CSV table of C-alpha atoms in Angstrom, one decimal:
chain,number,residue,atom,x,y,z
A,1,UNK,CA,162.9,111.6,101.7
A,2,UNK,CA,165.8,113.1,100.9
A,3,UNK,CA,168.0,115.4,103.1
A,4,UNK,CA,167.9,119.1,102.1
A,5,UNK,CA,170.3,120.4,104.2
A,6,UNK,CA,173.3,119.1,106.7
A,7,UNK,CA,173.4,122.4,109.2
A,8,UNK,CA,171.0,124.9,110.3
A,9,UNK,CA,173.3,127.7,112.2
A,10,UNK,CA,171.6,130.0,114.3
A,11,UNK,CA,173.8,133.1,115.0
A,12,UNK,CA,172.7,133.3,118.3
A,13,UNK,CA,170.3,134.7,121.0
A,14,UNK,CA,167.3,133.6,119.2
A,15,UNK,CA,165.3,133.5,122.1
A,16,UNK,CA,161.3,134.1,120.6
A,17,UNK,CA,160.4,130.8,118.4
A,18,UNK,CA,156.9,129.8,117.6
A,19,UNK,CA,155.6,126.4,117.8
A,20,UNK,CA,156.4,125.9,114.2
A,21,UNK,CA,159.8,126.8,114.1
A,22,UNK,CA,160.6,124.4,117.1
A,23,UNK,CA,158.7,121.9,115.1
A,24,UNK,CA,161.1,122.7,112.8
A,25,UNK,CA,164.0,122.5,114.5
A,26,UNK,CA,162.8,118.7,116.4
A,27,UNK,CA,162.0,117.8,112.9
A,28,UNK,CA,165.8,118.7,111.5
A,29,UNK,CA,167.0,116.9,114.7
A,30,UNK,CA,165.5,114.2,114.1
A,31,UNK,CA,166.1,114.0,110.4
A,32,UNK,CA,169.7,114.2,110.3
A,33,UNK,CA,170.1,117.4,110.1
A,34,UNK,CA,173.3,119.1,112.3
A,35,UNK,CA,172.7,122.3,114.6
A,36,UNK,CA,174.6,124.7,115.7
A,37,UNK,CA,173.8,126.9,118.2
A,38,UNK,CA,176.4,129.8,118.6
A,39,UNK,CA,175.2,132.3,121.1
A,40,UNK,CA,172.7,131.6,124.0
A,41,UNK,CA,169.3,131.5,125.2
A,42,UNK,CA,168.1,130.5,122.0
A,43,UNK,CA,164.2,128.6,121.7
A,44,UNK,CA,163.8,130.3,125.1
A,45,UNK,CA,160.0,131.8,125.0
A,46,UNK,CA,157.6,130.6,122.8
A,47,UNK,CA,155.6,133.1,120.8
A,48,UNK,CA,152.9,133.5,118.4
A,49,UNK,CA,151.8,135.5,115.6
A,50,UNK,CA,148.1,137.4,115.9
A,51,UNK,CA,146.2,139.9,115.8
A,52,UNK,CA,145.4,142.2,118.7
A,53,UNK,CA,143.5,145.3,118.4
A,54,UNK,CA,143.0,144.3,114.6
A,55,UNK,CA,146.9,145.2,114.4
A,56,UNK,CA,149.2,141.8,113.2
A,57,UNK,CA,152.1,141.2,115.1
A,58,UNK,CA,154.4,138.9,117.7
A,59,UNK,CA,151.9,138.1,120.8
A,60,UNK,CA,153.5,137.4,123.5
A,61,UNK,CA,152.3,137.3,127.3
A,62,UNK,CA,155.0,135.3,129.0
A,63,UNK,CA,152.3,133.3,131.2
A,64,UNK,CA,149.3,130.7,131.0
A,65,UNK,CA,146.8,132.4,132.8
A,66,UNK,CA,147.3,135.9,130.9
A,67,UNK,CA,147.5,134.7,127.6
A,68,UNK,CA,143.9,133.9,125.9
A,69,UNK,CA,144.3,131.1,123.8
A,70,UNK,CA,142.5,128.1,124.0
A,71,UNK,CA,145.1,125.7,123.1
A,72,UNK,CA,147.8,125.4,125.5
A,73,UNK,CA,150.6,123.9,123.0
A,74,UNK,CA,150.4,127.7,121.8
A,75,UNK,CA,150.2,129.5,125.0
A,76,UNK,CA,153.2,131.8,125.5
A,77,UNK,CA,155.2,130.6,127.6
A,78,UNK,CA,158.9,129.4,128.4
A,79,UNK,CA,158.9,126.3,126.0
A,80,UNK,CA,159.9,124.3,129.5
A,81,UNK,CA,156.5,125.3,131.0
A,82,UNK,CA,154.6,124.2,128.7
A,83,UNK,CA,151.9,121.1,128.5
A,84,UNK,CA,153.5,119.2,127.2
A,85,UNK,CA,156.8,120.6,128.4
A,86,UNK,CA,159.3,121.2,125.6
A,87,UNK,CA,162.7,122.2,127.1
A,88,UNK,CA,165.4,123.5,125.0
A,89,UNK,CA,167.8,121.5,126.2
A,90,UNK,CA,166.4,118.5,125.0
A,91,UNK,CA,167.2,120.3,121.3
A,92,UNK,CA,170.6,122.0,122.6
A,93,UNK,CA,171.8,120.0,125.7
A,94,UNK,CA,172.2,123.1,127.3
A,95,UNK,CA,169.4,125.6,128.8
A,96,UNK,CA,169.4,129.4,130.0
A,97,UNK,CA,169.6,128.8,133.7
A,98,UNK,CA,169.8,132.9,134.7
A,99,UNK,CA,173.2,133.4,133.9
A,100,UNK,CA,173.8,137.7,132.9
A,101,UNK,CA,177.0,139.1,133.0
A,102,UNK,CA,180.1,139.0,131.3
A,103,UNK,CA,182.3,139.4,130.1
A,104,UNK,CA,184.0,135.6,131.7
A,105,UNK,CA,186.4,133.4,130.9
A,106,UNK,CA,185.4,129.4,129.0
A,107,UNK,CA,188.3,127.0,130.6
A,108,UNK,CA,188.6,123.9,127.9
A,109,UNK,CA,187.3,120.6,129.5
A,110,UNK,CA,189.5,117.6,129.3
A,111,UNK,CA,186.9,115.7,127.3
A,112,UNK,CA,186.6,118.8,125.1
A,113,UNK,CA,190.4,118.6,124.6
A,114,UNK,CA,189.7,115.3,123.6
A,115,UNK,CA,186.7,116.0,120.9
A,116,UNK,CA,187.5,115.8,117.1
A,117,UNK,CA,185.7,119.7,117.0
A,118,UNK,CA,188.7,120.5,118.7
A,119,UNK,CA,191.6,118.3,116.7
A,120,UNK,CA,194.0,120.5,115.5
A,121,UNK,CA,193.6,123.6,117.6
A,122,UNK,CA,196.1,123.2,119.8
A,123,UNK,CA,193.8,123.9,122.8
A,124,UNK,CA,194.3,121.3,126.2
A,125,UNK,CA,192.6,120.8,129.1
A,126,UNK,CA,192.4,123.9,130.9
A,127,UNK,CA,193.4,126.2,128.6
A,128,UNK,CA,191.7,129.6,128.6
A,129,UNK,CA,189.4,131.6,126.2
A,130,UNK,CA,189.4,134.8,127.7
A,131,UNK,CA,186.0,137.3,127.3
A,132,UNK,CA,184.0,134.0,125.3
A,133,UNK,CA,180.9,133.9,127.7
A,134,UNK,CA,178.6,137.2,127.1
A,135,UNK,CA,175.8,138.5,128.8
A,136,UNK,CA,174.0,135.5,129.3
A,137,UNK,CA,175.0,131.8,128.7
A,138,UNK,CA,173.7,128.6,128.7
A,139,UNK,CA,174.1,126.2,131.3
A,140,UNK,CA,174.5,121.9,130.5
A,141,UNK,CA,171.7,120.4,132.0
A,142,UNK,CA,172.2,116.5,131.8
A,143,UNK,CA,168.7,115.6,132.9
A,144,UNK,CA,167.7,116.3,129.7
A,145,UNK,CA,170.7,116.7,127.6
A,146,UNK,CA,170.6,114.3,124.1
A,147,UNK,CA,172.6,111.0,124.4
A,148,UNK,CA,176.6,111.8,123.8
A,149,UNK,CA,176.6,115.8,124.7
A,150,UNK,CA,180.0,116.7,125.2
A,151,UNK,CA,180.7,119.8,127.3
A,152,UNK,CA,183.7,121.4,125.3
A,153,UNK,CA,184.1,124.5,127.5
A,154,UNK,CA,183.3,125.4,131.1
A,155,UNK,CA,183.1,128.4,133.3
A,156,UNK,CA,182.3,128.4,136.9
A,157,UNK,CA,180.6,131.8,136.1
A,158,UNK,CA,178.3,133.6,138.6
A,159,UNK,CA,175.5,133.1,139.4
A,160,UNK,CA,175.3,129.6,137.1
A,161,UNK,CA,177.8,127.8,135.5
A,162,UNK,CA,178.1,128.4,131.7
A,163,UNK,CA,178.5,125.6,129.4
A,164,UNK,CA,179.3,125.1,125.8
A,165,UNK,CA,178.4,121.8,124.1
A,166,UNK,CA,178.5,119.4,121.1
């Protein structure tokens, strides 16, 4: 098949995805295709569209046992609960661990110094971007993280650490 596109940016906190659109996105992953993720929490919940009270809309109960459905690869639920469990990270490398806030500091990693993303910049190891992590930020989560995630920026931000990867 030929490749339709190179890179899918998502602008950021896109946190509600249905099962399609992170079929979508596993698909693109798969196929090629670059991502880049530029805010946080994104593929977070999974939702559906329904009906309810004969009124169409985004259903969304944020548990197994409250929502209705029958089949549980559409229940509404954090994509990492799910059966089969989906994380995000296995997508992003990095997950939404609970870290709100902000604004905080991203310190440049010595292998992020090192990355061709960064060639160029004029950033070193340890250099800081002052303000970059926002209300909430994603945390590397190398259980799960795909093969060669780099971790270009690090903050020791409370209460989790917040990561930003390649």
């Amino acid at each position: 098949s030929r490749l339709l596109h190179w890179l899918i940016i998502v602008a950021g906190h896109d946190e509600y995805w249905t099962r399609t659109i992170r079929d979508a996105f596993d698909a693109a992953l798969t196929g090629g295709v670059n991502l880049a993720f530029m805010g946080a929490n994104d593929g977070f919940w999974q939702m559906r569209y329904d009906v309810a009270d004969g009124i169409p809309g985004i259903q969304e109960y944020r548990s197994r046992l409250t929502d209705p459905s029958k089949d549980p690869a559409t229940k509404t639920e954090r994509f990492r609960r799910l059966e089969p469990a989906r994380p995000e990270c296995t997508l992003m490398g990095v997950s939404y661990a609970g870290g709100i806030g902000g604004p905080k500091d991203f310190l440049v990693t010595a292998t992020g110094s090192a990355d061709p993303w960064l060639a160029g910049t004029g950033l070193a190891a340890g250099d800081t971007l002052r303000g970059l992590v926002g209300y909430e930020w994603d945390t590397l989560d190398a259980t799960c993280a795909p093969p060669g995630t780099t971790v270009l920026f690090h903050s020791d931000a409370a209460p989790k650490p917040a990561d930003s990867v390649r």
